[in-house]
Every structure is written in C-alpha cells, then in structure tokens.
PDB file of C-alpha atoms and ligand atoms in Angstrom:
ATOM      1  CA  UNK A1021       3.898  40.239  38.656  1.00  0.00           C
ATOM      2  CA  UNK A1022       3.296  36.225  37.799  1.00  0.00           C
ATOM      3  CA  UNK A1023       4.143  34.457  40.893  1.00  0.00           C
ATOM      4  CA  UNK A1024       5.589  31.147  40.359  1.00  0.00           C
ATOM      5  CA  UNK A1025       4.862  28.648  43.220  1.00  0.00           C
ATOM      6  CA  UNK A1026       8.012  27.039  44.823  1.00  0.00           C
ATOM      7  CA  UNK A1027       8.228  23.171  44.208  1.00  0.00           C
ATOM      8  CA  UNK A1028       8.793  21.132  47.098  1.00  0.00           C
ATOM      9  CA  UNK A1029      12.082  18.746  46.746  1.00  0.00           C
ATOM     10  CA  UNK A1030       9.637  15.554  46.363  1.00  0.00           C
ATOM     11  CA  UNK A1031       7.748  17.642  43.685  1.00  0.00           C
ATOM     12  CA  UNK A1032      10.987  18.112  41.990  1.00  0.00           C
ATOM     13  CA  UNK A1033      12.007  14.988  42.226  1.00  0.00           C
ATOM     14  CA  UNK A1034       8.526  13.545  40.555  1.00  0.00           C
ATOM     15  CA  UNK A1035       9.217  16.094  37.770  1.00  0.00           C
ATOM     16  CA  UNK A1036      12.885  15.078  37.026  1.00  0.00           C
ATOM     17  CA  UNK A1037      11.442  11.390  36.792  1.00  0.00           C
ATOM     18  CA  UNK A1038       8.501  12.053  34.430  1.00  0.00           C
ATOM     19  CA  UNK A1039      11.197  13.991  32.302  1.00  0.00           C
ATOM     20  CA  UNK A1040      13.484  11.138  32.050  1.00  0.00           C
ATOM     21  CA  UNK A1041      10.806   8.599  31.519  1.00  0.00           C
ATOM     22  CA  UNK A1042       9.679  11.054  28.507  1.00  0.00           C
ATOM     23  CA  UNK A1043      13.061  11.406  27.056  1.00  0.00           C
ATOM     24  CA  UNK A1044      13.579   7.440  27.143  1.00  0.00           C
ATOM     25  CA  UNK A1045      10.563   6.889  25.717  1.00  0.00           C
ATOM     26  CA  UNK A1046      11.627   9.289  23.087  1.00  0.00           C
ATOM     27  CA  UNK A1047      14.913   7.830  22.463  1.00  0.00           C
ATOM     28  CA  UNK A1048      13.502   4.500  22.212  1.00  0.00           C
ATOM     29  CA  UNK A1049      10.906   5.574  19.628  1.00  0.00           C
ATOM     30  CA  UNK A1050      13.747   7.166  17.594  1.00  0.00           C
ATOM     31  CA  UNK A1051      15.915   4.074  18.153  1.00  0.00           C
ATOM     32  CA  UNK A1052      13.125   2.216  16.700  1.00  0.00           C
ATOM     33  CA  UNK A1053      12.278   4.433  13.727  1.00  0.00           C
ATOM     34  CA  UNK A1054      15.952   4.205  12.984  1.00  0.00           C
ATOM     35  CA  UNK A1055      16.039   0.428  12.795  1.00  0.00           C
ATOM     36  CA  UNK A1056      12.908   0.228  10.581  1.00  0.00           C
ATOM     37  CA  UNK A1057      14.556   2.732   8.128  1.00  0.00           C
ATOM     38  CA  UNK A1058      17.755   0.144   7.803  1.00  0.00           C
ATOM     39  CA  UNK A1059      15.847  -2.708   7.340  1.00  0.00           C
ATOM     40  CA  UNK A1060      13.867  -0.770   4.699  1.00  0.00           C
ATOM     41  CA  UNK A1061      17.046  -0.223   2.968  1.00  0.00           C
ATOM     42  CA  UNK A1062      18.130  -3.394   3.298  1.00  0.00           C
ATOM     43  CA  UNK A1063      14.674  -4.714   1.802  1.00  0.00           C
ATOM     44  CA  UNK A1064      14.971  -2.296  -1.048  1.00  0.00           C
ATOM     45  CA  UNK A1065      18.895  -3.606  -2.054  1.00  0.00           C
ATOM     46  CA  UNK A1066      18.571  -7.287  -1.415  1.00  0.00           C
ATOM     47  CA  UNK A1067      15.115  -8.229  -2.465  1.00  0.00           C
ATOM     48  CA  UNK A1068      13.885  -5.625  -4.955  1.00  0.00           C
ATOM     49  CA  UNK A1069      17.089  -4.114  -6.667  1.00  0.00           C
ATOM     50  CA  UNK A1070      18.859  -7.484  -6.729  1.00  0.00           C
ATOM     51  CA  UNK A1071      16.017  -8.731  -8.781  1.00  0.00           C
ATOM     52  CA  UNK A1072      16.363  -6.400 -11.448  1.00  0.00           C
ATOM     53  CA  UNK A1073      13.537  -3.148 -10.098  1.00  0.00           C
ATOM     54  CA  UNK A1074      15.605   0.007 -11.363  1.00  0.00           C
ATOM     55  CA  UNK A1075      13.006   2.526 -11.506  1.00  0.00           C
ATOM     56  CA  UNK A1076      14.189   5.158  -9.235  1.00  0.00           C
ATOM     57  CA  UNK A1077      11.010   6.703  -7.997  1.00  0.00           C
ATOM     58  CA  UNK A1078       9.955   3.037  -7.251  1.00  0.00           C
ATOM     59  CA  UNK A1079      12.931   2.408  -4.936  1.00  0.00           C
ATOM     60  CA  UNK A1080      12.672   5.606  -3.574  1.00  0.00           C
ATOM     61  CA  UNK A1081       8.947   4.999  -2.317  1.00  0.00           C
ATOM     62  CA  UNK A1082       9.943   1.534  -1.211  1.00  0.00           C
ATOM     63  CA  UNK A1083      12.332   2.985   1.084  1.00  0.00           C
ATOM     64  CA  UNK A1084      10.413   5.919   2.455  1.00  0.00           C
ATOM     65  CA  UNK A1085       6.752   4.118   3.213  1.00  0.00           C
ATOM     66  CA  UNK A1086       6.646   2.424   6.509  1.00  0.00           C
ATOM     67  CA  UNK A1087       5.585  -1.088   6.159  1.00  0.00           C
ATOM     68  CA  UNK A1088       5.635  -1.633   9.557  1.00  0.00           C
ATOM     69  CA  UNK A1089       2.820   0.222  10.054  1.00  0.00           C
ATOM     70  CA  UNK A1090       0.925  -1.370   7.810  1.00  0.00           C
ATOM     71  CA  UNK A1091       0.879  -4.797   9.553  1.00  0.00           C
ATOM     72  CA  UNK A1092      -0.846  -6.112  12.774  1.00  0.00           C
ATOM     73  CA  UNK A1093       1.308  -5.026  15.730  1.00  0.00           C
ATOM     74  CA  UNK A1094       2.608  -8.400  16.195  1.00  0.00           C
ATOM     75  CA  UNK A1095       3.897  -8.672  12.809  1.00  0.00           C
ATOM     76  CA  UNK A1096       5.768  -5.291  12.804  1.00  0.00           C
ATOM     77  CA  UNK A1097       9.391  -7.022  13.462  1.00  0.00           C
ATOM     78  CA  UNK A1098       8.857  -9.297   9.973  1.00  0.00           C
ATOM     79  CA  UNK A1099       7.115  -6.112   7.816  1.00  0.00           C
ATOM     80  CA  UNK A1100      10.860  -6.057   5.950  1.00  0.00           C
ATOM     81  CA  UNK A1101      10.839  -9.580   4.804  1.00  0.00           C
ATOM     82  CA  UNK A1102      10.768 -11.276   1.811  1.00  0.00           C
ATOM     83  CA  UNK A1103       7.247 -12.865   2.367  1.00  0.00           C
ATOM     84  CA  UNK A1104       3.495 -11.560   2.029  1.00  0.00           C
ATOM     85  CA  UNK A1105       2.004 -11.363   5.724  1.00  0.00           C
ATOM     86  CA  UNK A1106      -1.638 -11.568   7.078  1.00  0.00           C
ATOM     87  CA  UNK A1107      -3.799  -8.510   7.679  1.00  0.00           C
ATOM     88  CA  UNK A1108      -6.782  -9.973   9.000  1.00  0.00           C
ATOM     89  CA  UNK A1109      -9.890 -11.156   7.669  1.00  0.00           C
ATOM     90  CA  UNK A1110      -8.241 -14.108   5.801  1.00  0.00           C
ATOM     91  CA  UNK A1111      -5.950 -11.189   3.630  1.00  0.00           C
ATOM     92  CA  UNK A1112      -2.763 -10.673   3.013  1.00  0.00           C
ATOM     93  CA  UNK A1113      -0.475  -7.664   2.450  1.00  0.00           C
ATOM     94  CA  UNK A1114       1.954  -8.531  -0.825  1.00  0.00           C
ATOM     95  CA  UNK A1115       5.345  -9.347  -0.606  1.00  0.00           C
ATOM     96  CA  UNK A1116       7.493  -5.965  -0.619  1.00  0.00           C
ATOM     97  CA  UNK A1117       9.311  -7.154  -4.289  1.00  0.00           C
ATOM     98  CA  UNK A1118       6.067  -7.931  -6.027  1.00  0.00           C
ATOM     99  CA  UNK A1119       4.384  -4.763  -5.000  1.00  0.00           C
ATOM    100  CA  UNK A1120       7.598  -3.026  -6.270  1.00  0.00           C
ATOM    101  CA  UNK A1121       7.737  -4.986  -9.263  1.00  0.00           C
ATOM    102  CA  UNK A1122       3.696  -4.473 -10.194  1.00  0.00           C
ATOM    103  CA  UNK A1123       4.091  -0.451  -9.454  1.00  0.00           C
ATOM    104  CA  UNK A1124       7.097  -0.352 -11.572  1.00  0.00           C
ATOM    105  CA  UNK A1125       5.375  -1.947 -14.716  1.00  0.00           C
ATOM    106  CA  UNK A1126       2.470   1.058 -14.283  1.00  0.00           C
ATOM    107  CA  UNK A1127       5.103   3.460 -15.760  1.00  0.00           C
ATOM    108  CA  UNK A1128       3.820   6.406 -13.456  1.00  0.00           C
ATOM    109  CA  UNK A1129       4.039   9.934 -14.142  1.00  0.00           C
ATOM    110  CA  UNK A1130       3.801  12.578 -11.754  1.00  0.00           C
ATOM    111  CA  UNK A1131       0.396  13.573 -12.853  1.00  0.00           C
ATOM    112  CA  UNK A1132      -1.178  10.347 -12.972  1.00  0.00           C
ATOM    113  CA  UNK A1133      -4.492   9.361 -11.766  1.00  0.00           C
ATOM    114  CA  UNK A1134      -4.494   5.464 -10.751  1.00  0.00           C
ATOM    115  CA  UNK A1135      -7.124   2.645  -9.718  1.00  0.00           C
ATOM    116  CA  UNK A1136      -6.556   0.352  -7.212  1.00  0.00           C
ATOM    117  CA  UNK A1137      -8.791  -2.751  -6.700  1.00  0.00           C
ATOM    118  CA  UNK A1138      -7.793  -4.256  -3.536  1.00  0.00           C
ATOM    119  CA  UNK A1139      -7.011  -1.841  -0.987  1.00  0.00           C
ATOM    120  CA  UNK A1140      -6.208  -4.553   1.867  1.00  0.00           C
ATOM    121  CA  UNK A1141      -3.583  -2.628   4.332  1.00  0.00           C
ATOM    122  CA  UNK A1142      -3.605   0.225   1.867  1.00  0.00           C
ATOM    123  CA  UNK A1143       0.235   0.003   1.611  1.00  0.00           C
ATOM    124  CA  UNK A1144       0.295  -0.484  -2.095  1.00  0.00           C
ATOM    125  CA  UNK A1145      -1.638   2.484  -2.309  1.00  0.00           C
ATOM    126  CA  UNK A1146       0.640   4.629  -0.348  1.00  0.00           C
ATOM    127  CA  UNK A1147       3.329   3.512  -2.504  1.00  0.00           C
ATOM    128  CA  UNK A1148       1.473   4.369  -5.610  1.00  0.00           C
ATOM    129  CA  UNK A1149       0.898   7.685  -3.799  1.00  0.00           C
ATOM    130  CA  UNK A1150       4.376   8.710  -3.171  1.00  0.00           C
ATOM    131  CA  UNK A1151       4.711   8.782  -6.775  1.00  0.00           C
ATOM    132  CA  UNK A1152       1.329   9.600  -8.544  1.00  0.00           C
ATOM    133  CA  UNK A1153      -1.072  12.766  -8.428  1.00  0.00           C
ATOM    134  CA  UNK A1154      -4.239  10.626  -7.029  1.00  0.00           C
ATOM    135  CA  UNK A1155      -5.123   7.285  -5.995  1.00  0.00           C
ATOM    136  CA  UNK A1156      -8.358   6.281  -5.858  1.00  0.00           C
ATOM    137  CA  UNK A1157      -8.476   2.684  -4.135  1.00  0.00           C
ATOM    138  CA  UNK A1158     -11.785   0.231  -3.880  1.00  0.00           C
ATOM    139  CA  UNK A1159     -11.541  -2.440  -1.155  1.00  0.00           C
ATOM    140  CA  UNK A1160     -14.734  -4.989  -0.666  1.00  0.00           C
ATOM    141  CA  UNK A1161     -14.408  -5.693   2.674  1.00  0.00           C
ATOM    142  CA  UNK A1162     -16.001  -2.947   4.882  1.00  0.00           C
ATOM    143  CA  UNK A1163     -13.612  -3.407   8.192  1.00  0.00           C
ATOM    144  CA  UNK A1164     -10.484  -3.282   5.700  1.00  0.00           C
ATOM    145  CA  UNK A1165     -11.597  -0.287   3.835  1.00  0.00           C
ATOM    146  CA  UNK A1166     -12.257   1.508   6.695  1.00  0.00           C
ATOM    147  CA  UNK A1167      -9.090   0.801   8.729  1.00  0.00           C
ATOM    148  CA  UNK A1168      -7.033   1.630   6.018  1.00  0.00           C
ATOM    149  CA  UNK A1169      -8.626   4.861   5.080  1.00  0.00           C
ATOM    150  CA  UNK A1170      -8.044   5.604   9.121  1.00  0.00           C
ATOM    151  CA  UNK A1171      -4.526   4.370   8.667  1.00  0.00           C
ATOM    152  CA  UNK A1172      -3.498   6.653   5.562  1.00  0.00           C
ATOM    153  CA  UNK A1173      -5.441   9.566   7.105  1.00  0.00           C
ATOM    154  CA  UNK A1174      -3.212   9.409  10.048  1.00  0.00           C
ATOM    155  CA  UNK A1175      -0.002   8.753   7.986  1.00  0.00           C
ATOM    156  CA  UNK A1176      -0.858  12.093   6.248  1.00  0.00           C
ATOM    157  CA  UNK A1177      -1.692  10.946   2.883  1.00  0.00           C
ATOM    158  CA  UNK A1178      -4.521  13.406   1.123  1.00  0.00           C
ATOM    159  CA  UNK A1179      -4.151  11.908  -2.318  1.00  0.00           C
ATOM    160  CA  UNK A1180      -5.813   8.705  -1.555  1.00  0.00           C
ATOM    161  CA  UNK A1181      -9.308   8.124  -1.869  1.00  0.00           C
ATOM    162  CA  UNK A1182     -10.796   4.511  -0.371  1.00  0.00           C
ATOM    163  CA  UNK A1183     -14.161   3.214  -0.609  1.00  0.00           C
ATOM    164  CA  UNK A1184     -15.748   0.374  -0.072  1.00  0.00           C
ATOM    165  CA  UNK A1185     -16.983  -1.405  -3.117  1.00  0.00           C
ATOM    166  CA  UNK A1186     -16.729  -4.136  -5.546  1.00  0.00           C
ATOM    167  CA  UNK A1187     -13.932  -3.352  -7.522  1.00  0.00           C
ATOM    168  CA  UNK A1188     -14.599  -5.531 -10.312  1.00  0.00           C
ATOM    169  CA  UNK A1189     -17.124  -2.422 -11.366  1.00  0.00           C
ATOM    170  CA  UNK A1190     -14.139  -0.181 -11.400  1.00  0.00           C
ATOM    171  CA  UNK A1191     -14.993   3.493  -9.961  1.00  0.00           C
ATOM    172  CA  UNK A1192     -16.575   4.804 -13.055  1.00  0.00           C
ATOM    173  CA  UNK A1193     -17.204   8.233 -11.621  1.00  0.00           C
ATOM    174  CA  UNK A1194     -13.713   8.799 -11.884  1.00  0.00           C
ATOM    175  CA  UNK A1195     -12.602   7.005 -14.643  1.00  0.00           C
ATOM    176  CA  UNK A1196     -10.297   7.229 -16.934  1.00  0.00           C
ATOM    177  CA  UNK A1197      -7.440   6.060 -14.852  1.00  0.00           C
ATOM    178  CA  UNK A1198      -3.726   6.427 -16.738  1.00  0.00           C
ATOM    179  CA  UNK A1199      -2.855   3.283 -14.473  1.00  0.00           C
ATOM    180  CA  UNK A1200      -4.837   0.410 -13.100  1.00  0.00           C
ATOM    181  CA  UNK A1201      -3.582  -2.133 -10.126  1.00  0.00           C
ATOM    182  CA  UNK A1202      -5.566  -4.953  -9.276  1.00  0.00           C
ATOM    183  CA  UNK A1203      -4.051  -7.025  -6.207  1.00  0.00           C
ATOM    184  CA  UNK A1204      -6.573  -9.836  -5.919  1.00  0.00           C
ATOM    185  CA  UNK A1205      -6.432 -12.783  -8.247  1.00  0.00           C
ATOM    186  CA  UNK A1206      -9.105 -12.519 -10.865  1.00  0.00           C
ATOM    187  CA  UNK A1207     -10.563 -15.154 -13.178  1.00  0.00           C
ATOM    188  CA  UNK A1208     -10.197 -12.766 -16.354  1.00  0.00           C
ATOM    189  CA  UNK A1209      -9.536  -9.197 -16.567  1.00  0.00           C
ATOM    190  CA  UNK A1210     -12.997  -7.721 -15.828  1.00  0.00           C
ATOM    191  CA  UNK A1211     -14.329  -5.363 -18.926  1.00  0.00           C
ATOM    192  CA  UNK A1212     -15.247  -2.863 -16.953  1.00  0.00           C
ATOM    193  CA  UNK A1213     -11.645  -2.104 -16.012  1.00  0.00           C
ATOM    194  CA  UNK A1214     -10.519  -2.011 -19.570  1.00  0.00           C
ATOM    195  CA  UNK A1215     -13.083   0.061 -20.083  1.00  0.00           C
ATOM    196  CA  UNK A1216     -11.976   2.524 -17.623  1.00  0.00           C
ATOM    197  CA  UNK A1217      -8.280   2.613 -18.547  1.00  0.00           C
ATOM    198  CA  UNK A1218      -7.271   5.442 -20.520  1.00  0.00           C
ATOM    199  CA  UNK A1219      -5.866   5.331 -23.777  1.00  0.00           C
ATOM    200  CA  UNK A1220      -2.114   5.086 -23.619  1.00  0.00           C
ATOM    201  CA  UNK A1221      -2.508   3.708 -20.081  1.00  0.00           C
ATOM    202  CA  UNK A1222      -1.154   0.188 -18.337  1.00  0.00           C
ATOM    203  CA  UNK A1223      -2.710  -2.259 -15.853  1.00  0.00           C
ATOM    204  CA  UNK A1224      -1.315  -4.894 -13.814  1.00  0.00           C
ATOM    205  CA  UNK A1225      -3.600  -7.722 -12.863  1.00  0.00           C
ATOM    206  CA  UNK A1226      -3.100 -11.176 -11.822  1.00  0.00           C
ATOM    207  CA  UNK A1227      -5.304 -13.604 -13.650  1.00  0.00           C
ATOM    208  CA  UNK A1228      -5.711 -17.496 -12.968  1.00  0.00           C
ATOM    209  CA  UNK A1229      -7.897 -20.272 -11.669  1.00  0.00           C
ATOM    210  CA  UNK A1230      -9.017 -19.345  -7.809  1.00  0.00           C
ATOM    211  CA  UNK A1231      -6.760 -20.747  -5.025  1.00  0.00           C
ATOM    212  CA  UNK A1232      -4.332 -21.794  -7.777  1.00  0.00           C
ATOM    213  CA  UNK A1233      -1.088 -20.154  -9.607  1.00  0.00           C
ATOM    214  CA  UNK A1234      -2.153 -16.951 -11.296  1.00  0.00           C
ATOM    215  CA  UNK A1235      -0.406 -15.173 -14.101  1.00  0.00           C
ATOM    216  CA  UNK A1236       0.838 -11.385 -13.368  1.00  0.00           C
ATOM    217  CA  UNK A1237      -0.919 -10.106 -16.542  1.00  0.00           C
ATOM    218  CA  UNK A1238       0.572  -6.463 -18.249  1.00  0.00           C
ATOM    219  CA  UNK A1239      -2.635  -4.964 -20.240  1.00  0.00           C
ATOM    220  CA  UNK A1240      -1.657  -1.767 -22.754  1.00  0.00           C
ATOM    221  CA  UNK A1241      -4.525   0.489 -24.113  1.00  0.00           C
ATOM    222  CA  UNK A1242      -2.672   2.168 -27.006  1.00  0.00           C
ATOM    223  CA  UNK A1243      -3.741   5.251 -28.142  1.00  0.00           C
ATOM    224  CA  UNK A1244      -6.170   3.910 -30.752  1.00  0.00           C
ATOM    225  CA  UNK A1245      -7.949   1.979 -28.129  1.00  0.00           C
ATOM    226  CA  UNK A1246      -6.281  -1.376 -29.367  1.00  0.00           C
ATOM    227  CA  UNK A1247      -5.943  -3.448 -25.887  1.00  0.00           C
ATOM    228  CA  UNK A1248      -2.714  -6.077 -26.168  1.00  0.00           C
ATOM    229  CA  UNK A1249      -1.914  -8.208 -23.130  1.00  0.00           C
ATOM    230  CA  UNK A1250       1.512  -9.801 -22.004  1.00  0.00           C
ATOM    231  CA  UNK A1251       2.175 -12.262 -19.157  1.00  0.00           C
ATOM    232  CA  UNK A1252       5.050 -11.130 -16.875  1.00  0.00           C
ATOM    233  CA  UNK A1253       5.333 -13.367 -14.083  1.00  0.00           C
ATOM    234  CA  UNK A1254       3.779 -16.348 -12.127  1.00  0.00           C
ATOM    235  CA  UNK A1255       2.522 -14.905  -8.911  1.00  0.00           C
ATOM    236  CA  UNK A1256       0.210 -16.441  -5.764  1.00  0.00           C
ATOM    237  CA  UNK A1257      -2.906 -13.597  -4.776  1.00  0.00           C
ATOM    238  CA  UNK A1258      -5.824 -14.135  -2.391  1.00  0.00           C
ATOM    239  CA  UNK A1259      -8.561 -14.205  -5.017  1.00  0.00           C
ATOM    240  CA  UNK A1260     -10.802 -11.356  -6.299  1.00  0.00           C
ATOM    241  CA  UNK A1261     -14.153 -11.868  -4.626  1.00  0.00           C
ATOM    242  CA  UNK A1262     -17.415 -10.662  -6.069  1.00  0.00           C
ATOM    243  CA  UNK A1263     -20.518  -9.148  -4.319  1.00  0.00           C
ATOM    244  CA  UNK A1264     -23.387 -11.374  -3.899  1.00  0.00           C
ATOM    245  CA  UNK A1265     -26.170 -10.599  -6.620  1.00  0.00           C
ATOM    246  CA  UNK A1266     -28.528  -8.137  -5.218  1.00  0.00           C
TER     247      UNK A1266
HETATM  248  N1  SAH B 171      -3.115  -4.104  -1.954  1.00  0.00           N
HETATM  249  C1  SAH B 171      -3.563  -4.815  -0.753  1.00  0.00           C
HETATM  250  C2  SAH B 171      -3.083  -6.315  -0.424  1.00  0.00           C
HETATM  251  C3  SAH B 171      -4.199  -6.940  -1.219  1.00  0.00           C
HETATM  252  S1  SAH B 171      -4.853  -8.483  -0.742  1.00  0.00           S
HETATM  253  C4  SAH B 171      -1.966  -4.089   0.459  1.00  0.00           C
HETATM  254  O1  SAH B 171      -1.102  -3.425   0.113  1.00  0.00           O
HETATM  255  O2  SAH B 171      -2.478  -4.420   1.746  1.00  0.00           O
HETATM  256  C5  SAH B 171      -6.368  -8.267  -1.714  1.00  0.00           C
HETATM  257  C6  SAH B 171      -7.377  -7.170  -1.310  1.00  0.00           C
HETATM  258  O3  SAH B 171      -8.660  -7.127  -2.470  1.00  0.00           O
HETATM  259  C7  SAH B 171      -8.374  -7.841  -0.055  1.00  0.00           C
HETATM  260  O4  SAH B 171      -8.268  -6.860   1.002  1.00  0.00           O
HETATM  261  C8  SAH B 171      -9.550  -8.426  -0.585  1.00  0.00           C
HETATM  262  O5  SAH B 171     -10.764  -8.265   0.882  1.00  0.00           O
HETATM  263  C9  SAH B 171      -9.468  -7.431  -1.588  1.00  0.00           C
HETATM  264  N2  SAH B 171     -10.732  -7.401  -2.683  1.00  0.00           N
HETATM  265  C10 SAH B 171     -10.936  -9.109  -3.326  1.00  0.00           C
HETATM  266  N3  SAH B 171     -11.904  -8.587  -4.119  1.00  0.00           N
HETATM  267  C11 SAH B 171     -12.194  -7.538  -4.113  1.00  0.00           C
HETATM  268  C12 SAH B 171     -13.442  -6.762  -5.118  1.00  0.00           C
HETATM  269  N4  SAH B 171     -13.912  -7.209  -6.075  1.00  0.00           N
HETATM  270  N5  SAH B 171     -13.136  -5.259  -4.806  1.00  0.00           N
HETATM  271  C13 SAH B 171     -12.280  -4.672  -4.130  1.00  0.00           C
HETATM  272  N6  SAH B 171     -11.546  -5.326  -3.221  1.00  0.00           N
HETATM  273  C14 SAH B 171     -11.448  -7.064  -3.253  1.00  0.00           C
END
C-alpha cells in the first residue's frame, strides 16, 4: 500500500501559494507571447506588405519567427518597430522590411541550400530556414557566432549551420548554393561568392563605400554561367570586414 503523508494546513497553504504563483507566471508568459504575436502581425501588415513584399512564404516566415528573441532583452519591446536595432559588438539586426525584401529577392525554393554572410543575431538565418532546406551562415565575430548558434539551437532550428570565419571567402566545402545573401556592406561583390553561386542562382548584397550609403544589388547567374547585376534599392549596412592577413 502506498502511504501518502498527510499535509498540515500550513503545508497545504504553501502548496496552494506555489501553484498560484506558477499559474500567474504561466498566464503572464502566454499574454506576453500573444502581445508579441499581435506586434508581429502588425509589423507584417504595416511595414512589409504595405511596401510591396507579397511572397506568401516570406510573409508567413516574418509572422512566425519571434524577432524579440534575437535582440538584447532591453530591446525586446522595440523588436517589431520599423528600424534596425543594436545586437552588441557594434553590430545591428536589420530593419524588418529589409530582411523581408532581401529574402523575397532570392526567390527561394523549398529544397534550396543557402549561404548567408553575416549571421549577427541569427534572425535573417531563421527567416531563411523557415522557407529553404539548409542554411549555412558565416559570422566573423566569435562571440556573435556562438551566441547566435546557441540561440538558434534553443529555438529548435536544426537546418541552420553557423561557423565563425571570413564570409568574403564563402563556405567552399558546402558550395554551390542556390542563393547567397550578404548582410554586411561590401566594397565589391566578392569573387569567391560568385564562384560559389549555382547556375540559375541569385545573390543579394549591399555594395558601396564603407560607412557610406550602399546599393542593394541582385546578382543573377544564369544557366550558362553568365552573371548579371541589377541595382534594387539604396540601403545602409554595417561594413563587411576582413580577417587580418596571417
Ligand atoms: N543578418 C544579421 C545582421 C547582420 S549585421 C541578423 O539577422 O541579425 C552584419 C554582420 O556581419 C555582423 O554580425 C558582422 O560581424 C558580420 N560580418 C562583417 N564582416 C563579415 C565577414 N567578412 N564575414 C562574416 N561576417 C561578417
């Protein structure tokens, strides 16, 4: 026979209090989650759809990924506003509209293997991973590479691979890629990235003077390997830095 020790009234009271604290915390968490969900829906409607992004898969990904998890805690309430935010180490997470626009320009197919240069917080990688098959992302700052890899693992993304390195050089072991996205401003399109782009593939990359305004370029490699470039919009990104020569 299992004997259940009888609880004293005081123990019962403590137990009841514990339960109500836990229930209140749970209710607060789900209210917070609902608030963030509403903010995300509004972000997509007012900042993204209204400016002409219409790819249903991109809009669904932007509605789903919890952007507030990718910014420092003190910025969580600003995560769904119409501007970039600091993520530490002098770097920023891009404005939501720019993330959506760049993703749409890639014309991702569900089976695509993608390269991202500039993991930062991991937010853009998560958006890509909602749509494509595998995402390979390179980040030059060690601490950011580690933080974003941990964050993406905690959020359950199994199809994102983060490595620390100089993304100017791409990720040759995983090439070719159907799509390449560079989320830091380069002075020119890195030749290794053109090399690693699959025929029929697309790359988006901001190019311009360091710390000046850049042009968002769409680079397309057609089936016979011819490369063409189109200027899409003026943008402002943190600079693509290079590893010091050894
Ligand atoms: N995509 C990110 C934002 C990127 S900010 C996000 O969604 O949060 C640009 C990032 O590019 C920074 O984290 C910066 O450290 C990184 N970076 C700059 N030069 C790089 C290089 N050569 N290789 C890889 N990452 C680079």
